[in-house]
Every structure is written in structure tokens, then in C-alpha cells.
Coordinates of C-alpha atoms in Angstrom, one line a residue:
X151 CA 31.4 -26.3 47.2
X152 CA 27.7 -26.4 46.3
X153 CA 25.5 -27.7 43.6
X154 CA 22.7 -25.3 43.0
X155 CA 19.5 -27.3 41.6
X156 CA 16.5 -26.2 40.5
X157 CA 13.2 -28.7 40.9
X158 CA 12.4 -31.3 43.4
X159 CA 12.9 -34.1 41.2
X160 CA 16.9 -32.2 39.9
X161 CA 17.7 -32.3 44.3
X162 CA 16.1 -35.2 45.2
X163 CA 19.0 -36.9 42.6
X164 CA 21.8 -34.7 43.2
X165 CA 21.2 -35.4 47.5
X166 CA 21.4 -38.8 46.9
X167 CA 25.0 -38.2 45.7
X168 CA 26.3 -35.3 48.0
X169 CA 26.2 -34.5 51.4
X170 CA 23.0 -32.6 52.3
X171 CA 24.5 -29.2 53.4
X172 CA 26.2 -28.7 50.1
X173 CA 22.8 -28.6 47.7
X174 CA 21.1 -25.8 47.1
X175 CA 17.6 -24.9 45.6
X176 CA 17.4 -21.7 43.5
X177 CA 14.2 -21.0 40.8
X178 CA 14.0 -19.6 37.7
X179 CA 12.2 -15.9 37.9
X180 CA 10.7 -13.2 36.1
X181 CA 9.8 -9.4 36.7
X182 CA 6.0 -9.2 37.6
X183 CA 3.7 -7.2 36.1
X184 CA 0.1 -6.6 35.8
X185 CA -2.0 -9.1 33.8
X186 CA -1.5 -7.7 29.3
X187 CA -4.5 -7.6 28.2
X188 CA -5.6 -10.6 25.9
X189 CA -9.3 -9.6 24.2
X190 CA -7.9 -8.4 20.9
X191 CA -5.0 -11.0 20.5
X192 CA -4.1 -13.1 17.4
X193 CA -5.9 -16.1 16.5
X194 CA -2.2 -17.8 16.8
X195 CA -0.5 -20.5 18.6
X196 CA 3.2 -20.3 19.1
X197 CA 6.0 -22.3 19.4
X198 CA 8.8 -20.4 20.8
X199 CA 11.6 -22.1 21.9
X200 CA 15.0 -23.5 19.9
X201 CA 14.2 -25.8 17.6
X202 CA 16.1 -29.0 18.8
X203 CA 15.3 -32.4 19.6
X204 CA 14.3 -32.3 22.9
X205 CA 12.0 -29.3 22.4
X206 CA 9.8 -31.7 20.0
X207 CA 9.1 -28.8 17.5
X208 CA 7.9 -31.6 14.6
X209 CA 5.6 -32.6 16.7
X210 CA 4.1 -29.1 16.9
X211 CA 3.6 -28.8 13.6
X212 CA 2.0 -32.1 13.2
X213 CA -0.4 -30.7 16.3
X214 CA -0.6 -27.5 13.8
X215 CA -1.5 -29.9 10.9
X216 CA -4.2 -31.8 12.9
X217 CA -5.7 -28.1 14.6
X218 CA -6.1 -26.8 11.3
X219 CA -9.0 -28.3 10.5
X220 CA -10.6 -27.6 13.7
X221 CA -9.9 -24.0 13.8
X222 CA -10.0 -23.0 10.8
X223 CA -9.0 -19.3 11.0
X224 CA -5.9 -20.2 13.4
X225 CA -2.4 -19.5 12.7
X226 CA 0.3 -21.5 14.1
X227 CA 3.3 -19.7 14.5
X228 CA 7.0 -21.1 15.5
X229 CA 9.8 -18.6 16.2
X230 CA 13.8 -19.6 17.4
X231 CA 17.1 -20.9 16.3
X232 CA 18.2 -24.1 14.3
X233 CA 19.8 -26.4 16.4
X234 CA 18.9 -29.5 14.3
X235 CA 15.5 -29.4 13.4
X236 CA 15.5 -27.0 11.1
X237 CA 14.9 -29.5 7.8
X238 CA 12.5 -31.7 9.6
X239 CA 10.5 -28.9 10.3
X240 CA 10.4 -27.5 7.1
X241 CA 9.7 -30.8 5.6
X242 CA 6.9 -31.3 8.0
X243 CA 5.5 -28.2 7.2
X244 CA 5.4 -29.1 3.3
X245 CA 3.6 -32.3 4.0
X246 CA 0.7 -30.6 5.6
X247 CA -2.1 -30.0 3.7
X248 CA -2.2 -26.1 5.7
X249 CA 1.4 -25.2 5.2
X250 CA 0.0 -21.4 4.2
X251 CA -1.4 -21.6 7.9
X252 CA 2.3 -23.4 9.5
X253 CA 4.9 -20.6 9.3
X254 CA 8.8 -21.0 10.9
X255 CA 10.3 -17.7 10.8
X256 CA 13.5 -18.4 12.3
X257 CA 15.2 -16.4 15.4
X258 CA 14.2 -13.0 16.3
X259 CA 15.6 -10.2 19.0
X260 CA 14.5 -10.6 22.4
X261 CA 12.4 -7.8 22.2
X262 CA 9.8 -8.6 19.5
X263 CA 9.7 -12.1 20.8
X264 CA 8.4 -10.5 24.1
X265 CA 6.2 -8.8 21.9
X266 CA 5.3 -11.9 19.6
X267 CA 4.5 -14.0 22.6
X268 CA 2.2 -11.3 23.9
X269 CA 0.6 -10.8 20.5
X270 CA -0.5 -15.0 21.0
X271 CA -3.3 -16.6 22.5
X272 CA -2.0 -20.1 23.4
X273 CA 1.3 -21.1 23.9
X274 CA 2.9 -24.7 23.5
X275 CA 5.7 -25.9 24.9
X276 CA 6.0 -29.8 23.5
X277 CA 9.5 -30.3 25.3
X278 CA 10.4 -33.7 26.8
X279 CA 12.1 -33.5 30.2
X280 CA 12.9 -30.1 30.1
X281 CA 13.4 -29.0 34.0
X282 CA 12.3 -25.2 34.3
X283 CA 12.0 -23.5 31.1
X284 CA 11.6 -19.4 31.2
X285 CA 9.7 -19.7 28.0
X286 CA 7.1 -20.8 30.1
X287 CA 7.6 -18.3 32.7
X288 CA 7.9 -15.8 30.4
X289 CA 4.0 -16.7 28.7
X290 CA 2.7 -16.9 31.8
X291 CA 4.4 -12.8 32.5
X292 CA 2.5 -12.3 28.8
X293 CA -0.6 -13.6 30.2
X294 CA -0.7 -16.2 27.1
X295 CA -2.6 -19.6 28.1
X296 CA 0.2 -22.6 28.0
X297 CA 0.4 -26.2 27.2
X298 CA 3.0 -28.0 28.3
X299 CA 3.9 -31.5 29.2
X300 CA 3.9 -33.9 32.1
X301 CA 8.0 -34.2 31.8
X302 CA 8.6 -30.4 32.7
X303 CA 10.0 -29.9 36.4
X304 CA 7.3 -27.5 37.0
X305 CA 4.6 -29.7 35.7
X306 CA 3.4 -30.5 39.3
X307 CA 3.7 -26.2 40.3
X308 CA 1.3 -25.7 37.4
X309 CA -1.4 -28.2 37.6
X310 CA -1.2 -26.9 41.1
X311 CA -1.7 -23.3 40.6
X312 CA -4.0 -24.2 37.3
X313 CA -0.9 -22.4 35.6
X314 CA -0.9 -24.6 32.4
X315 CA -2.8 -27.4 30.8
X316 CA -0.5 -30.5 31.3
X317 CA -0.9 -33.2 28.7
X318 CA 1.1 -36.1 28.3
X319 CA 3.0 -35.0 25.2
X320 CA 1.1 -36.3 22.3
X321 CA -0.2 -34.7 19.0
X322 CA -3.1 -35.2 20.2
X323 CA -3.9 -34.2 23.6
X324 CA -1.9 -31.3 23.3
X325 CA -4.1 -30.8 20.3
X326 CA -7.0 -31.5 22.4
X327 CA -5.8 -29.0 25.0
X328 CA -5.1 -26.1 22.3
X329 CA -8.1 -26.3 21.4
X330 CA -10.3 -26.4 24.5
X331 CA -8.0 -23.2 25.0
X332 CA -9.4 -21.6 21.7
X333 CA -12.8 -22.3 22.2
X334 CA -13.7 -21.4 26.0
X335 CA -12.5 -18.2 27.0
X336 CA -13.0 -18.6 30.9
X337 CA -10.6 -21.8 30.9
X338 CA -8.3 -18.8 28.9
X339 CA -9.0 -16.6 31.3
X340 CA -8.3 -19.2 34.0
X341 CA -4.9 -20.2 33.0
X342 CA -3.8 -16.7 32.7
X343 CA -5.0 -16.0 36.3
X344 CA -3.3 -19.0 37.6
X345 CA 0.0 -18.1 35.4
X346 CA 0.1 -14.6 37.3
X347 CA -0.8 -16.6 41.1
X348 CA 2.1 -18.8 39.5
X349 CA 4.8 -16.4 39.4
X350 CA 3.8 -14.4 42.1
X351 CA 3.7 -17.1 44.5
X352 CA 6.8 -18.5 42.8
X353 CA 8.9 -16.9 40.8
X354 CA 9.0 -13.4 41.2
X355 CA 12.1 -12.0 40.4
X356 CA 13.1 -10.2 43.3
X357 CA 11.8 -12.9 45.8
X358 CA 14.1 -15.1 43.9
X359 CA 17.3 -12.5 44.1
X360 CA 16.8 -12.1 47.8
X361 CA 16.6 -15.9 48.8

């Protein structure tokens, strides 16, 4: 009797195909919290996310590869599930000339992810078309800086809040982007303000439960 949709772009679609009174727009939300704090994090960037096609996680590594030269006491960090990837990955790894500085360490329990993610400085999110991930909900609630890409459904929310740094995808703007991150601690400190004005505004989980 109703199609629930989540972005703009995912309604704009689904109304040209069903009558009008039958869509329905729901968001993604998260519990909100004060700002952690970010001062003594890890020199790490972090790929968490499943490692399948669509997520691009090659192509962070190959960002990782070209990074490494450029912060040279970085880590790069990625953290999920096979679903395909897996051997690309750890091929892609090999070929770098910093594989001691490119680690995959496979799944882990929700909890230490929360707590790896807030450990982080930057977060990347190379996904193509991906329409509202909570990963990136959930760095934003970790105060962790994000790069993500012009496909997301919430690309337009966060260039409007100054939520994220959008790229268009490639190795190297997103490497581009990481690094600007890295290297200027009030665009950090900017991103994790407009994360939290992002989810507040947004996606704030009781809002979202009472709509």
C-alpha cells in the first residue's frame, strides 16, 4: 500500500510510477550525542564498510598507496566483510610499495567498530551510488571528518551542511581531499561541526521515529 523511499532523487523515480499518496519519505537516523573528542586520535584513515563492488574498496587502497607518500606517518585502515572483494584487495595491497602501512582486518563486532571509527581521523566512503549509508551517519555521530562521493543520496545534505568533503570519486581527489583533511585542522574541525548540525538538523533518531 506504500513505498517508503529515502532521498529526493529514490521519490522523485518511484512518483513517477505510483500514485502520489501512496510514497512515503522516511531517513536514515542515529542517537545524538555530544561532539567525541578528536585531539588525541590516530593518524588513520578508515574504510569501513563491506567490501563489495559498489563500495569501491580497491580504490581505497590505491588512494592509500598514493597518500602514503604524502603522509608519511598515516595508517590506512579497512575493516568489514567479504562480499567479493576480498582477493582484489589483498592483491592490491601487495602491489603497494606501503603494504606495512595498508592493513584489511576483516569484520569486527559492532561495538569496537564504534569504537574503531571513533579512534580515526578521516573517514572515506568511495561508494558509487550508494543512497543513504549509516556509515556515514555513524562518522559523523564519531565526530570523524568524511569523504564521500558525488553519487551518495545525501551528497547534496552534506555539501549543504559542510558535513563531508564531496569528490567526484577518483583516487585522486579523494586523495586530494584526505589530505587537506590531515593537514588543516580547522577544515577537521569544520566537517565535524557540520556532521553534528547534519544529524541534528536531519537525522536525529527520535525526530526520525516520531515523523
Amino acid at each position: 500500500r506504500v513505498t517508503l523511499v529515502l532521498t529526493d532523487d529514490e521519490e522523485r523515480e518511484i512518483r513517477a510510477h505510483a500514485a502520489a499518496d501512496s510514497v512515503r519519505r522516511i531517513r536514515n537516523g542515529v542517537a545524538i550525542a555530544p561532539l567525541p573528542p578528536y585531539c588525541d586520535r590516530r593518524k588513520r584513515v578508515l574504510f569501513l564498510a563491506r567490501l563489495q563492488s559498489r563500495k569501491r574498496p580497491r580504490e581505497f587502497v590505491q588512494m592509500a598507496s598514493l597518500l602514503a607518500t604524502r603522509l608519511s606517518d598515516w595508517e590506512f585502515l579497512l575493516i568489514g566483510p567479504d562480499e567479493g572483494e576480498a582477493e582484489a584487495v589483498k592483491r592490491e595491497i601487495q602491489r603497494s610499495p606501503h603494504r606495512d602501512r595498508i592493513r584489511w582486518i576483516g569484520p569486527v563486532a559492532p561495538q569496537l567498530a564504534a569504537r574503531e571509527m571513533q579512534e580515526s581521523s578521516i573517514y572515506v566512503l568511495p561508494s558509487r551510488g550508494e543512497v543513504f549509508p549509516m556509515s556515514v551517519l555513524e562518522a559523523m555521530q564519531a565526530g570523524t571528518p568524511c569523504v564521500v562521493t558525488d553519487s551518495l543520496g545525501i551528497a547534496a545534505r552534506c555539501k549543504e551542511y559542510g558535513a563531508a568533503i564531496v569528490t567526484d570519486g577518483s583516487v585522486a581527489t579523494m586523495a586530494d581531499a584526505v589530505e587537506a583533511i590531515a593537514q588543516n585542522p580547522v577544515l577537521a574541525e569544520s566537517l565535524r561541526v557540520g556532521g553534528a548540525r547534519y544529524l541534528q538538523s536531519e537525522s536525529d533518531i527520535d525526530a526520525v521515529a516520531s515523523d
